[in-house]
Coordinates of C-alpha atoms and ligand atoms in Angstrom, one line a residue:
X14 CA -242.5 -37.4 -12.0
X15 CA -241.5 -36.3 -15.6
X16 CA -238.5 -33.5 -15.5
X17 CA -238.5 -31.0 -18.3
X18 CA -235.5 -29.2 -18.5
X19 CA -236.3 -25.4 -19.1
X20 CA -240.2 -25.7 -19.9
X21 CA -241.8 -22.3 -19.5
X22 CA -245.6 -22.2 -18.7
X23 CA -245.8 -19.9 -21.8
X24 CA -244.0 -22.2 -24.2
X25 CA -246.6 -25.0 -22.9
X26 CA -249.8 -22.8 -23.2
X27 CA -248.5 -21.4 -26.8
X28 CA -248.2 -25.7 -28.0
X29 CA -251.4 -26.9 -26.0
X30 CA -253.7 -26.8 -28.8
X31 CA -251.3 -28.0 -31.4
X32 CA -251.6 -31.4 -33.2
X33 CA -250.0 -34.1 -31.3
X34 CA -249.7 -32.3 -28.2
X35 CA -253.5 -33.0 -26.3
X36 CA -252.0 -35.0 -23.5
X37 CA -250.9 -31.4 -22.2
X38 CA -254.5 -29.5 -22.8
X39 CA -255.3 -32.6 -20.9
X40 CA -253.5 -31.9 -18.5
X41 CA -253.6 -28.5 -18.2
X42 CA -257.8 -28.6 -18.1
X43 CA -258.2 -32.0 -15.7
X44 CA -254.7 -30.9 -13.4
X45 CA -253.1 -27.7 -12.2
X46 CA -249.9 -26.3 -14.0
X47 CA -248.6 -23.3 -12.6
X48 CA -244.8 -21.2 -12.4
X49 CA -242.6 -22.1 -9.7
X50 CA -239.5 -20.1 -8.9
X51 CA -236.2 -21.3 -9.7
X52 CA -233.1 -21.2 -7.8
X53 CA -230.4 -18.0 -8.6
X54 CA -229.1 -18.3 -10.7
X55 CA -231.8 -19.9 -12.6
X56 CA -230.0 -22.8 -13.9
X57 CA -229.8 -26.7 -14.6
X58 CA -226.8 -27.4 -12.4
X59 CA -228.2 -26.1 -8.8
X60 CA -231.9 -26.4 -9.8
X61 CA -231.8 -30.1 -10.4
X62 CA -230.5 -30.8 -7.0
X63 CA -232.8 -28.4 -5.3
X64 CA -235.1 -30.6 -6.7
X65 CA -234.0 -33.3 -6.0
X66 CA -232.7 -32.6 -2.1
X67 CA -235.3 -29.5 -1.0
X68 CA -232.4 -27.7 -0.2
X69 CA -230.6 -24.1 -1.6
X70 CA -227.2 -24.4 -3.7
X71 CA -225.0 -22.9 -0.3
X72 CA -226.5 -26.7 0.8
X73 CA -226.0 -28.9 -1.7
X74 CA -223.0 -27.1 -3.1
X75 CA -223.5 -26.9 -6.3
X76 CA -223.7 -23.0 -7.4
X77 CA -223.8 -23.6 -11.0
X78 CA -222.2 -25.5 -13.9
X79 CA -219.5 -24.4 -12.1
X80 CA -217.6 -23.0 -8.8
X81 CA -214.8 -20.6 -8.3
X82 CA -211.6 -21.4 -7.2
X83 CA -209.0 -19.4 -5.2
X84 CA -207.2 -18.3 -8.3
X85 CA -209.6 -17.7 -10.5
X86 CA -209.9 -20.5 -12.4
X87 CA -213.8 -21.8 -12.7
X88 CA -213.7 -25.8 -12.3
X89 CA -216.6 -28.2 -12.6
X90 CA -219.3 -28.6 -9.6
X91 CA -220.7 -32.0 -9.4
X92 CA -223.7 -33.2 -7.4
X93 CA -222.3 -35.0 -4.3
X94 CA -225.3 -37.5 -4.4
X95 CA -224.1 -39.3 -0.8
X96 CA -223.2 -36.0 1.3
X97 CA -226.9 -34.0 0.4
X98 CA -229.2 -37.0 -0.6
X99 CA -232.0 -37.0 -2.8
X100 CA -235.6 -37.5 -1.8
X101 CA -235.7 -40.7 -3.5
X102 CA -233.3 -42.3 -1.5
X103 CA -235.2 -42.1 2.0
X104 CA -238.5 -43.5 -0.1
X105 CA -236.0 -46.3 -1.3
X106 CA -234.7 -47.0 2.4
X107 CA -238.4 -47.0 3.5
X108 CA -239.2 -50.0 1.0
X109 CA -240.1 -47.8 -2.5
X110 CA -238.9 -49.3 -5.8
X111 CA -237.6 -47.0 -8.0
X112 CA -236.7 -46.1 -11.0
X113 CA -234.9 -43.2 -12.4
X114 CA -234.8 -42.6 -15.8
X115 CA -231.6 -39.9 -16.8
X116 CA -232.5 -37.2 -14.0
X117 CA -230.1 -34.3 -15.2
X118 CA -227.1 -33.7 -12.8
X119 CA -227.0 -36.7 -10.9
X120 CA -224.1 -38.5 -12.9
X121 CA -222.9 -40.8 -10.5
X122 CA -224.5 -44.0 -10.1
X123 CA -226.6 -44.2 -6.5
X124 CA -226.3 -47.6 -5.1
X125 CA -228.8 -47.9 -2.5
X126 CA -231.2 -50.4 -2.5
X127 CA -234.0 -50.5 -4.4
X128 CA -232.9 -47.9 -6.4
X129 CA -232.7 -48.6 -10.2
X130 CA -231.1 -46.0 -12.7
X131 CA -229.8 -44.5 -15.4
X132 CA -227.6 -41.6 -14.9
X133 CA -228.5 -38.2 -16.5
X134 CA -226.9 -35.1 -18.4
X135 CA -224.1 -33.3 -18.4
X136 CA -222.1 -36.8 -18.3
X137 CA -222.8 -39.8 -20.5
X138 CA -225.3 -42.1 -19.1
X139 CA -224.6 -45.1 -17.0
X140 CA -227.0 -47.9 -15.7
X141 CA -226.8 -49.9 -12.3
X142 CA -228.2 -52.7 -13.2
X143 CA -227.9 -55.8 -16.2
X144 CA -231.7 -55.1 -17.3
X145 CA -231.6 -50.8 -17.4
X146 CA -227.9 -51.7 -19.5
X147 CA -229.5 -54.0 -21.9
X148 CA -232.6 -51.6 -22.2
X149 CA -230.1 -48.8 -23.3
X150 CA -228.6 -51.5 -25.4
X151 CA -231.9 -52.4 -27.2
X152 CA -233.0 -48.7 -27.7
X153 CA -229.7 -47.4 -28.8
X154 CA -229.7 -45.1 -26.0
X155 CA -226.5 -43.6 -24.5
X156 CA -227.9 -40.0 -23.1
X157 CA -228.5 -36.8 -25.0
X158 CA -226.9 -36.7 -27.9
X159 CA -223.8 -34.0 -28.0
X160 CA -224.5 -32.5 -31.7
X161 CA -224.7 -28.7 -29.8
X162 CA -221.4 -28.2 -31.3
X163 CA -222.2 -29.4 -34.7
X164 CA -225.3 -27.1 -34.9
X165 CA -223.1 -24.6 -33.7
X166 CA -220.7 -24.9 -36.6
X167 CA -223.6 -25.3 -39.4
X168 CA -222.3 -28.8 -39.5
X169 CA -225.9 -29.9 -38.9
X170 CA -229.3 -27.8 -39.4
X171 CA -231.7 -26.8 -36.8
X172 CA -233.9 -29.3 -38.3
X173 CA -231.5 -32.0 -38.0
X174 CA -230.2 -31.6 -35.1
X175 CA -234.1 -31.5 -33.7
X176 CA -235.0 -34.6 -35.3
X177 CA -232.2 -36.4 -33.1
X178 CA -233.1 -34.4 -30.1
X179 CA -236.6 -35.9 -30.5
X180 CA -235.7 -39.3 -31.0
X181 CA -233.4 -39.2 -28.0
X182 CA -236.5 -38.6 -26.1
X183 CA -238.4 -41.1 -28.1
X184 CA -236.2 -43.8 -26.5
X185 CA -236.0 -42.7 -23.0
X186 CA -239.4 -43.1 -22.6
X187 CA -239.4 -46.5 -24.7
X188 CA -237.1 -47.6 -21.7
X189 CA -239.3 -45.8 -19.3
X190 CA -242.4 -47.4 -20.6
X191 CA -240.7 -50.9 -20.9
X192 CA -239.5 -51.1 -17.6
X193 CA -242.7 -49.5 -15.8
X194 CA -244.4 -52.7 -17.7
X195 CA -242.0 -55.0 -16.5
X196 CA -241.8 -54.0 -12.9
X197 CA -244.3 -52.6 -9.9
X198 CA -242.9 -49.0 -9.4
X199 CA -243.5 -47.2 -6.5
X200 CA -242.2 -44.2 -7.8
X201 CA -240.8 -43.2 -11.2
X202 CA -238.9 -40.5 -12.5
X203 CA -237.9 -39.6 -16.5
X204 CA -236.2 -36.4 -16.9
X205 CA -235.8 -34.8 -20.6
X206 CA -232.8 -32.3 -20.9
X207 CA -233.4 -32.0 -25.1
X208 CA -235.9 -29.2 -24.6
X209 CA -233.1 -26.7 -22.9
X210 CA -230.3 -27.5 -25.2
X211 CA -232.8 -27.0 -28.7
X212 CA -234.6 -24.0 -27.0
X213 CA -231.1 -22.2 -26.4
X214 CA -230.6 -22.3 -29.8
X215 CA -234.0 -21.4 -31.7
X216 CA -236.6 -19.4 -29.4
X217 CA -235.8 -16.0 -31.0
X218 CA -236.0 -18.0 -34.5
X219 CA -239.3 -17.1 -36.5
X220 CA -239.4 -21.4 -37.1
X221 CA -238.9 -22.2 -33.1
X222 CA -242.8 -23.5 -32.8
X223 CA -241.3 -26.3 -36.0
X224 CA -237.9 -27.0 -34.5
X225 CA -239.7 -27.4 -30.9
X226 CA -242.9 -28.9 -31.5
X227 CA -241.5 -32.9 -32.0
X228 CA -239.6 -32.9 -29.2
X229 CA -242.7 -31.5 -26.8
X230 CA -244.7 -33.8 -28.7
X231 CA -242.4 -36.9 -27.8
X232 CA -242.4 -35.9 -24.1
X233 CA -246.2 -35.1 -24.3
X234 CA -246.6 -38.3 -25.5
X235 CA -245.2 -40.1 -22.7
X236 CA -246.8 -37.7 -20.3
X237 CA -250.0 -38.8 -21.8
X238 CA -248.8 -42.9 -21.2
X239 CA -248.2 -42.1 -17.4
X240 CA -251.6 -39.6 -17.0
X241 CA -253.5 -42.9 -18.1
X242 CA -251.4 -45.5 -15.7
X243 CA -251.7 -42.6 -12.7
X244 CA -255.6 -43.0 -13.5
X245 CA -255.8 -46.5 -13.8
X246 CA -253.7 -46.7 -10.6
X247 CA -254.6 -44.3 -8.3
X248 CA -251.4 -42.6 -8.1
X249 CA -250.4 -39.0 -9.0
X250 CA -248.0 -37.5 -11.6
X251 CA -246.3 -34.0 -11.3
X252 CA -244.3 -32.4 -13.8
X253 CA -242.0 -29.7 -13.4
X254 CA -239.2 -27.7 -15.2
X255 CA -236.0 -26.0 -13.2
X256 CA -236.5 -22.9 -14.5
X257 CA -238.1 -21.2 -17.5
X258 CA -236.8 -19.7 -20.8
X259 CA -237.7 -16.4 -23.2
X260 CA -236.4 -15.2 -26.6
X261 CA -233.0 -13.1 -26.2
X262 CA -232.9 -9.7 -28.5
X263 CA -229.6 -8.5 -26.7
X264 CA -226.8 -9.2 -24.7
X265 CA -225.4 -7.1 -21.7
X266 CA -221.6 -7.6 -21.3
X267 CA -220.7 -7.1 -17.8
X268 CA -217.2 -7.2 -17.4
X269 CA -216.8 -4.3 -20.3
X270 CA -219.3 -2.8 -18.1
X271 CA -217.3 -3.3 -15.3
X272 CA -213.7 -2.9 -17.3
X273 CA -215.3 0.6 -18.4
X274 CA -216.6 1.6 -15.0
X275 CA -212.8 1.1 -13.6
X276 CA -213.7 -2.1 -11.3
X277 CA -212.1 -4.1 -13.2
X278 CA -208.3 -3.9 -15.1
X279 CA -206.7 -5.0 -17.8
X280 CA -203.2 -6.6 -17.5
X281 CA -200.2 -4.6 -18.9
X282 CA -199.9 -6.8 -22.3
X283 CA -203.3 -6.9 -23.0
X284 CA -203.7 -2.6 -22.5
X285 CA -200.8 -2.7 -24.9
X286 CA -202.5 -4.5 -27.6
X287 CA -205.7 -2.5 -26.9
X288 CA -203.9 0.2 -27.8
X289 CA -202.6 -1.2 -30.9
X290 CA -206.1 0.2 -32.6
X291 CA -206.3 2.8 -35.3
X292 CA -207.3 6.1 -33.5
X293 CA -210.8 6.8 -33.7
X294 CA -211.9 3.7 -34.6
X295 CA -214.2 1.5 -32.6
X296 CA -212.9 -1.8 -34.2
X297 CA -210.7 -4.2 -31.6
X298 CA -207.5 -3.9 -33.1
X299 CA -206.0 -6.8 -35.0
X300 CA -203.5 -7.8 -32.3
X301 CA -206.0 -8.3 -29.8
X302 CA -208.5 -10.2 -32.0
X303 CA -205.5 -11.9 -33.5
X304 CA -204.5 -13.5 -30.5
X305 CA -208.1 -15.2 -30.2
X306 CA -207.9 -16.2 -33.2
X307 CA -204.6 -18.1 -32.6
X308 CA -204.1 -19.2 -29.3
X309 CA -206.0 -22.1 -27.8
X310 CA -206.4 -21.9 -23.8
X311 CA -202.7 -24.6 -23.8
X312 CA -201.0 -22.6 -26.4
X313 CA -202.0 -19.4 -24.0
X314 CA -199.1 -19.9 -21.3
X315 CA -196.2 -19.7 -24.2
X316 CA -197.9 -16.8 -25.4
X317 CA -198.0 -14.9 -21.7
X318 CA -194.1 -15.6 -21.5
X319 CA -193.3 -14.3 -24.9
X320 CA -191.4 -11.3 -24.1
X321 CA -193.7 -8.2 -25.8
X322 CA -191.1 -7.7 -28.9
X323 CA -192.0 -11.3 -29.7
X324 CA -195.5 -11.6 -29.2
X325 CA -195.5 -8.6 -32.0
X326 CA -193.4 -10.4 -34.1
X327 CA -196.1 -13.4 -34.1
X328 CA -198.9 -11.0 -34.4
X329 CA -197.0 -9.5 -37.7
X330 CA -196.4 -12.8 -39.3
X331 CA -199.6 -14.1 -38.7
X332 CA -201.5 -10.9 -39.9
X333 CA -201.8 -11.4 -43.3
X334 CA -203.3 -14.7 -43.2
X335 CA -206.1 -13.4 -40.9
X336 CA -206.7 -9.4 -42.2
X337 CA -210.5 -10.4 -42.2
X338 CA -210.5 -10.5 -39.0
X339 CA -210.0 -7.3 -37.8
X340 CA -213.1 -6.0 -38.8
X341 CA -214.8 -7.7 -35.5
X342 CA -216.2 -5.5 -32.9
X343 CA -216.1 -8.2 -31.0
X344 CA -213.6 -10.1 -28.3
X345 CA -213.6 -13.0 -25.9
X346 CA -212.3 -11.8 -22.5
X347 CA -211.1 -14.2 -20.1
X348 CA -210.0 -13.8 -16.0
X349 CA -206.7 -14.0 -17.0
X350 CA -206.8 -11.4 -19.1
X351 CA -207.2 -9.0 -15.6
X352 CA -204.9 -8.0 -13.3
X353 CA -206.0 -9.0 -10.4
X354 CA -204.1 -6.7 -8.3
X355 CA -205.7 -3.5 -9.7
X356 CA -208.9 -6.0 -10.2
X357 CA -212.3 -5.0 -7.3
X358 CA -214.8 -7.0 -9.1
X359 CA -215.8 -8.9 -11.6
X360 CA -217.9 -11.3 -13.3
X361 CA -217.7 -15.0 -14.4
X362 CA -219.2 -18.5 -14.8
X363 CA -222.6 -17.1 -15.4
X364 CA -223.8 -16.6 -18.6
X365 CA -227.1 -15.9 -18.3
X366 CA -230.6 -13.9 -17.4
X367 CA -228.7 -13.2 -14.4
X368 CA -225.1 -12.8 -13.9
X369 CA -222.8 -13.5 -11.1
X370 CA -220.3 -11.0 -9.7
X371 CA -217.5 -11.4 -7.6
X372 CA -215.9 -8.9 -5.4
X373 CA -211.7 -10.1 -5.4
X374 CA -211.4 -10.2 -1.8
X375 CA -208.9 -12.5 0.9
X376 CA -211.1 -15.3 -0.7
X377 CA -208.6 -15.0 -3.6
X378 CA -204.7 -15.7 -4.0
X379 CA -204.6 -11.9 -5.5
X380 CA -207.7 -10.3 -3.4
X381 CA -207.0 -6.9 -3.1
X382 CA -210.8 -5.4 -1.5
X383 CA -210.5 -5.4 2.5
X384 CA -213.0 -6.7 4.8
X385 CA -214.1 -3.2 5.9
X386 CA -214.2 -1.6 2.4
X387 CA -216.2 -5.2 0.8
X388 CA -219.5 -3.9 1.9
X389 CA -219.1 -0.3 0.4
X390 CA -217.8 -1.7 -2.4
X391 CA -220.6 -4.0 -3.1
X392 CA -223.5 -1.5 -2.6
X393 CA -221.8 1.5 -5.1
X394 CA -221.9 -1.3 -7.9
X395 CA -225.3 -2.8 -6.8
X396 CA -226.5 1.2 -6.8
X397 CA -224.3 1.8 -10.5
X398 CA -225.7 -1.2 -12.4
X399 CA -229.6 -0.3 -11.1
X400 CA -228.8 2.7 -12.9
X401 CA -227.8 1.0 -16.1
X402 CA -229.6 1.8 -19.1
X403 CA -231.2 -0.5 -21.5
X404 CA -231.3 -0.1 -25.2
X405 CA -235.0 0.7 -25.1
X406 CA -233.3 3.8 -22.6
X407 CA -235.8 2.0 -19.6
X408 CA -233.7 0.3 -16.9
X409 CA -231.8 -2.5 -18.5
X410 CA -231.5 -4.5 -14.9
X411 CA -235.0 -6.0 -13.1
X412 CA -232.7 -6.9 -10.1
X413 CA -229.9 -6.0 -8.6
X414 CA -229.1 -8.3 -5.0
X415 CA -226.6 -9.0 -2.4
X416 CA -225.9 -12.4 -2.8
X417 CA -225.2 -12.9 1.0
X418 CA -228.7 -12.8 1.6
X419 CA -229.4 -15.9 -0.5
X420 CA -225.7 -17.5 -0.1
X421 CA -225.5 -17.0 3.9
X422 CA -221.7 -18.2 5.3
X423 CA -222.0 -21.2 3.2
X424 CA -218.1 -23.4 3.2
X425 CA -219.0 -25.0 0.3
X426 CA -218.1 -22.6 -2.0
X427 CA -216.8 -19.0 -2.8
X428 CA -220.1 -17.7 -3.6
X429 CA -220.8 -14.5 -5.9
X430 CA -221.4 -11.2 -4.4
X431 CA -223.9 -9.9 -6.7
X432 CA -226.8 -11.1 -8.5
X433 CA -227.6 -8.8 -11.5
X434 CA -230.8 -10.3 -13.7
X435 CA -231.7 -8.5 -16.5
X436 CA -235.4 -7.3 -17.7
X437 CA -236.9 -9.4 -20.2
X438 CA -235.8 -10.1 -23.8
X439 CA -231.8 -9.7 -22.3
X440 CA -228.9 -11.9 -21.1
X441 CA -226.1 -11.1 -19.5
X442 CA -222.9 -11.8 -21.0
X443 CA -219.1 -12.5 -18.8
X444 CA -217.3 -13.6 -22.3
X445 CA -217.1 -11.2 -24.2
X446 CA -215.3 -7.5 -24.7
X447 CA -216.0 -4.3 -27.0
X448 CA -214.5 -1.1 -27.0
X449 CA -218.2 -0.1 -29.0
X450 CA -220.9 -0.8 -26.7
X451 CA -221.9 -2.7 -24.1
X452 CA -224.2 -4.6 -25.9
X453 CA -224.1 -7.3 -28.3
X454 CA -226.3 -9.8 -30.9
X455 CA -226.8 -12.8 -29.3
X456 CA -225.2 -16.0 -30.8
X457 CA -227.0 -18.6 -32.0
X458 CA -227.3 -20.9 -28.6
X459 CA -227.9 -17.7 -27.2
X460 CA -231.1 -16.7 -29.1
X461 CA -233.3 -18.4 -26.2
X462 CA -232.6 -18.1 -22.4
X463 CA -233.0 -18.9 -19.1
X464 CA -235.8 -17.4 -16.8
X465 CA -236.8 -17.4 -13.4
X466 CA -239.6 -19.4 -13.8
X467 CA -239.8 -23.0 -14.2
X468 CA -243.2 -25.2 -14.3
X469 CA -244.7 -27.6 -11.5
X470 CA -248.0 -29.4 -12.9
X471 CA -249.4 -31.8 -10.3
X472 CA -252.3 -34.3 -11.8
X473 CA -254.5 -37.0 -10.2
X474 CA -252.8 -37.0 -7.2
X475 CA -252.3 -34.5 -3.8
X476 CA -249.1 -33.3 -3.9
X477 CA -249.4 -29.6 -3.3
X478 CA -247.0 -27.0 -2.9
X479 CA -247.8 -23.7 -1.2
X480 CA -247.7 -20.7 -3.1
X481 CA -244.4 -19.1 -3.3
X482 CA -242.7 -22.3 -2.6
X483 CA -240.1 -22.7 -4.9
X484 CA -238.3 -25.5 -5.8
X485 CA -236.7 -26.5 -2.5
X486 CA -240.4 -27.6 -1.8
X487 CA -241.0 -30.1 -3.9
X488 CA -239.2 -32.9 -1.8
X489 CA -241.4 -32.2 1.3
X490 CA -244.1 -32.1 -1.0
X491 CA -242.8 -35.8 -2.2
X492 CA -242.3 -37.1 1.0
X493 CA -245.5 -35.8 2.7
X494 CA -247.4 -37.2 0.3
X495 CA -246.0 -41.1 0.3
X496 CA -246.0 -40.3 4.4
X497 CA -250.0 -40.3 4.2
X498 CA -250.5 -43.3 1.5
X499 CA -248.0 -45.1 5.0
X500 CA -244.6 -45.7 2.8
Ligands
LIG625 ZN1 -232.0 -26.4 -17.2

C-alpha cells in the first residue's frame, strides 16, 4: 500500500505521460485508479485514520487537526492508535509481518508484535526497532522536512524547497526498498505527505507541473519498484490519497460573513478600535491592524487587561514605526476576539474547501443558544449561506449540511454544526477579517486546496471496493482480502 497525501485523479492523469512518470500510465492502463470520497472535512488528520480503522471521525475521534474545547480554545487531536486500532494490527496479531513506512497521523509508536515502524507526519519520526533506527540513520532521514515556514517567508524558493521535498521522498522509499529486501513482508505500507504540503503552496502557480513533477516522479518511481515485486510475487498493490486538491482563485471569509450577518459579535475593545477608522474608508484602521502587528498570542493577555486609555497610548507610540501598515484591508480574527455572550455561531479550526461552524450552545463555558432555539438557528444560517453569492454572482456554496447527520451523538468531541464546502476554485477562510468584502486573495500555501476527492488505484491484486465506498472501506477491503489468501 503506497499513501499519497492529497493526490487528485486529475493531477495524476495531467503527469501520466510525462517523462519519468510511466510507472503511473502503467498503472493506470494494466490497474484501476479511480476517486474515492473523503471524510468531512476532507482532510489529512481524520482521513488518515479512517483509513487506517474503516471507521468515521465521531469513531476514531479525530475531527481534524484539531478539536474544540469548552472554552473556545482549539487544542491538538491525536490519533489514539490503542483505543480505535488500525487494520494492520489485527493482520499483525494473526501472524503478518509488517512494515510501516511514515503513515501520516499515526505518531506514536505501535508495539504490537510483528509490527515494524516508522512513525509519520505531523510529529517527527520515530522507529521501534535498532534496524528501521539505523536505516533512518544511514539515509539521513528524520520525516518531512519542516521548510513550509521558510518558503513561506521567501527564505527558500519554490524550487528549493521542492528539491528537498523530493529527496525526502527519495529516502523513504530507499528505506522502504532496503528493508522489503532484507525481510519477507506480508504487508507493507509507505505513505508520502510531501505532495500535500508542496501542492498547498503552488497549484494555482503557472510553474506547479515543474515544482510538482520530481516529487511525483520520486514516488512514481517507487510505485514502479513495488508494481514489479507485486508481479513477481503474486501479491496486490493499492494506492490511495485522503482526499484530493484543486487550484484556489478566492477565499470566502466566514466569520466576516457571519460577524456581518449579526451571528457573531465583536468584544467591546475590539468594536472600539474598529471604530477607530477614517470615515468612509474601507481600510482596517491602524489600531486594529496595529495590534496584529504587535502582539504575539502570550503578549495578548497583558494587552486584554490594559485599561482602554493605555492600550491607545501603546497604539500611539507604536504608530509611527508601523504607518505602512495601515494600508491593509486585511485582519487576523481570532475566538477571542468575540464576545461570546452576544456570540450564536461561528467558525473555526477549518480552513479549508469546507468550513466548520459552530453553534455556541451549553457545550460551551459562555453558550448562550438554547436547546429548543439550536435547531432553528442552525437551519436560518444553513438556508442564509446557500444563498451566498460567489464572485462569478452563481452560488458561492456547493453544500450546505447539518453536521449531526454525519457527526451522530458522538462523546468524543464537540463536533461542528455546519458543514459549508464551497464550489470549485474557492476556500473557506475562519482567520481572517475585512470591513471590504468577504473575499480575499489567497496566500501563498493557500493557492492549492483540499477536495473531496482522494484516489484509490488497486493493481495486480483483488481488493475491490464498492462504488460509493469511501474511505471507511478500505480496511474491510484489506482484511477481506488477506481472509481469502487464509491469513
Ligand atoms: Zn492530506
Amino acid at each position: 500500500m503506497v499513501g499519497i497525501d492529497s493526490a487528485a485523479l486529475w493531477i495524476l492523469e495531467q503527469s501520466k505521460n510525462e517523462k519519468g512518470m510511466e510507472p503511473l500510465k502503467n498503472f493506470i492502463s494494466k490497474g484501476r485508479l479511480r476517486e474515492i470520497e473523503s471524510t468531512m472535512p476532507p482532510m489529512t488528520g481524520p482521513a488518515w485514520p479512517t483509513i487506517y480503522t474503516g471507521k468515521q471521525p465521531s469513531v476514531h475521534g479525530v475531527p481534524d487537526f484539531f478539536y474544540m474545547k469548552r472554552d473556545y480554545t482549539p487544542d491538538i487531536a491525536f490519533f489514539d492508535s490503542d483505543s480505535c486500532r488500525p487494520f494492520w494490527d489485527e493482520l499483525a496479531e494473526s501472524g503478518c509481518k509488517c512494515l510501516l513506512i511514515t503513515p501520516a497521523m499515526q505518531t506514536r509508536i505501535d508495539n504490537t508484535p510483528n509490527v515494524e515502524m516508522i512513525t509519520g507526519f505531523p510529529l517527527r519520526s520515530k522507529a521501534n526497532t535498532k534496524e528501521l533506527e539505523q536505516m533512518m540513520q544511514k539515509h539521513d532521514f528524520f520525516g518531512e522536512p519542516d521548510i513550509e515556514k521558510f518558503m513561506k517567508s521567501g527564505r527558500m524558493t519554490i524550487e528549493k524547497g521542492s528539491k528537498m521535498f523530493a529527496q525526502s521522498v527519495a529516502k523513504r522509499a530507499s528505506i522502504a526498498k532496503e528493508m522489503m529486501e532484507r525481510h519477507d513482508y506480508d504487508f507493507v505500507y509507505v505513505c508520502f505527505t510531501e505532495t500535500d504540503r508542496l501542492q498547498h503552496a503552488t497549484l494555482n502557480n503557472p510553474k506547479c507541473k515543474e515544482y510538482l513533477l520530481p516529487i511525483y516522479r520520486e514516488i512514481f518511481s517507487f510505485v514502479g519498484y513495488a508494481m514489479r515485486r507485486a508481479e513477481k510475487e503474486g501479491a496486490a498493490l493499492i494506492i490511495i490519497s485522503d482526499h484530493g486538491a484543486q487550484p484556489v482563485k478566492s477565499k470566502f471569509l466566514i466569520n466576516t460573513f457571519l460577524i456581518d450577518s449579526g451571528y457573531a459579535v465583536f468584544k467591546d475593545s475590539v468594536q472600539k478600535d474598529l471604530k477607530g477608522q477614517k470615515k468612509g474608508s474601507s481600510k482596517m484602521p491602524l489600531r486594529y491592524v496595529l495590534r496584529e502587528k504587535l502582539l504575539t498570542t502570550r503578549l495578548r493577555k497583558v494587552y486584554d487587561s490594559m485599561p482602554y486609555g493605555l492600550k491607545k497610548h501603546v497604539y500611539n507610540l507604536s504608530a509611527s514605526f508601523f504607518s505602512k501598515i495601515s494600508s491593509e484591508d486585511y485582519s487576523h480574527i481570532h475566538l477571542y476576539d468575540l464576545d461570546m455572550k452576544k456570540t450564536r455561531a461561528f467558525a473555526a479550526i477549518s480552513n479549508l474547501d469546507v468550513g466548520t461552524i459552530w453553534i455556541n450552545d451549553g457545550r460551551f463555558t459562555s453558550g448562550v443558544v438554547g436547546k429548543e432555539e439550536k435547531q432553528r438557528l442552525k437551519n436560518e444560517i444553513i438556508k442564509k449561506l446557500r444563498q451566498v453569492k460567489s464572485r462569478e454572482g452563481d452560488k458561492l456554496f456547493a453544500n450546505v449540511i447539518d453536521a449531526k447527520k454525519y457527526y451522530g451523538n458522538t462523546g468524543k468531541f464537540i463536533p461542528a454544526d455546519i458543514f459549508a464546502e464551497g464550489k470549485k476554485g474557492y476556500t473557506i477562510d475562519v482567520k481572517y477579517f475585512s470591513l471590504k468584502s468577504m473575499f480575499m486573495k489567497p496566500e501563498l500555501f493557500k493557492s492549492g486546496d483540499h477536495t473531496r476527492m482522494g484516489i484509490f488505484g488497486e493493481y495486480n491484486g483483488s481488493i475491490y471496493i464498492a462504488k460509493g465506498g469511501g474511505l471507511a472501506s478500505i480496511a474491510p477491503a484489506i482484511l477481506k482480502y488477506y481472509a481469502s489468501k487464509g491469513r
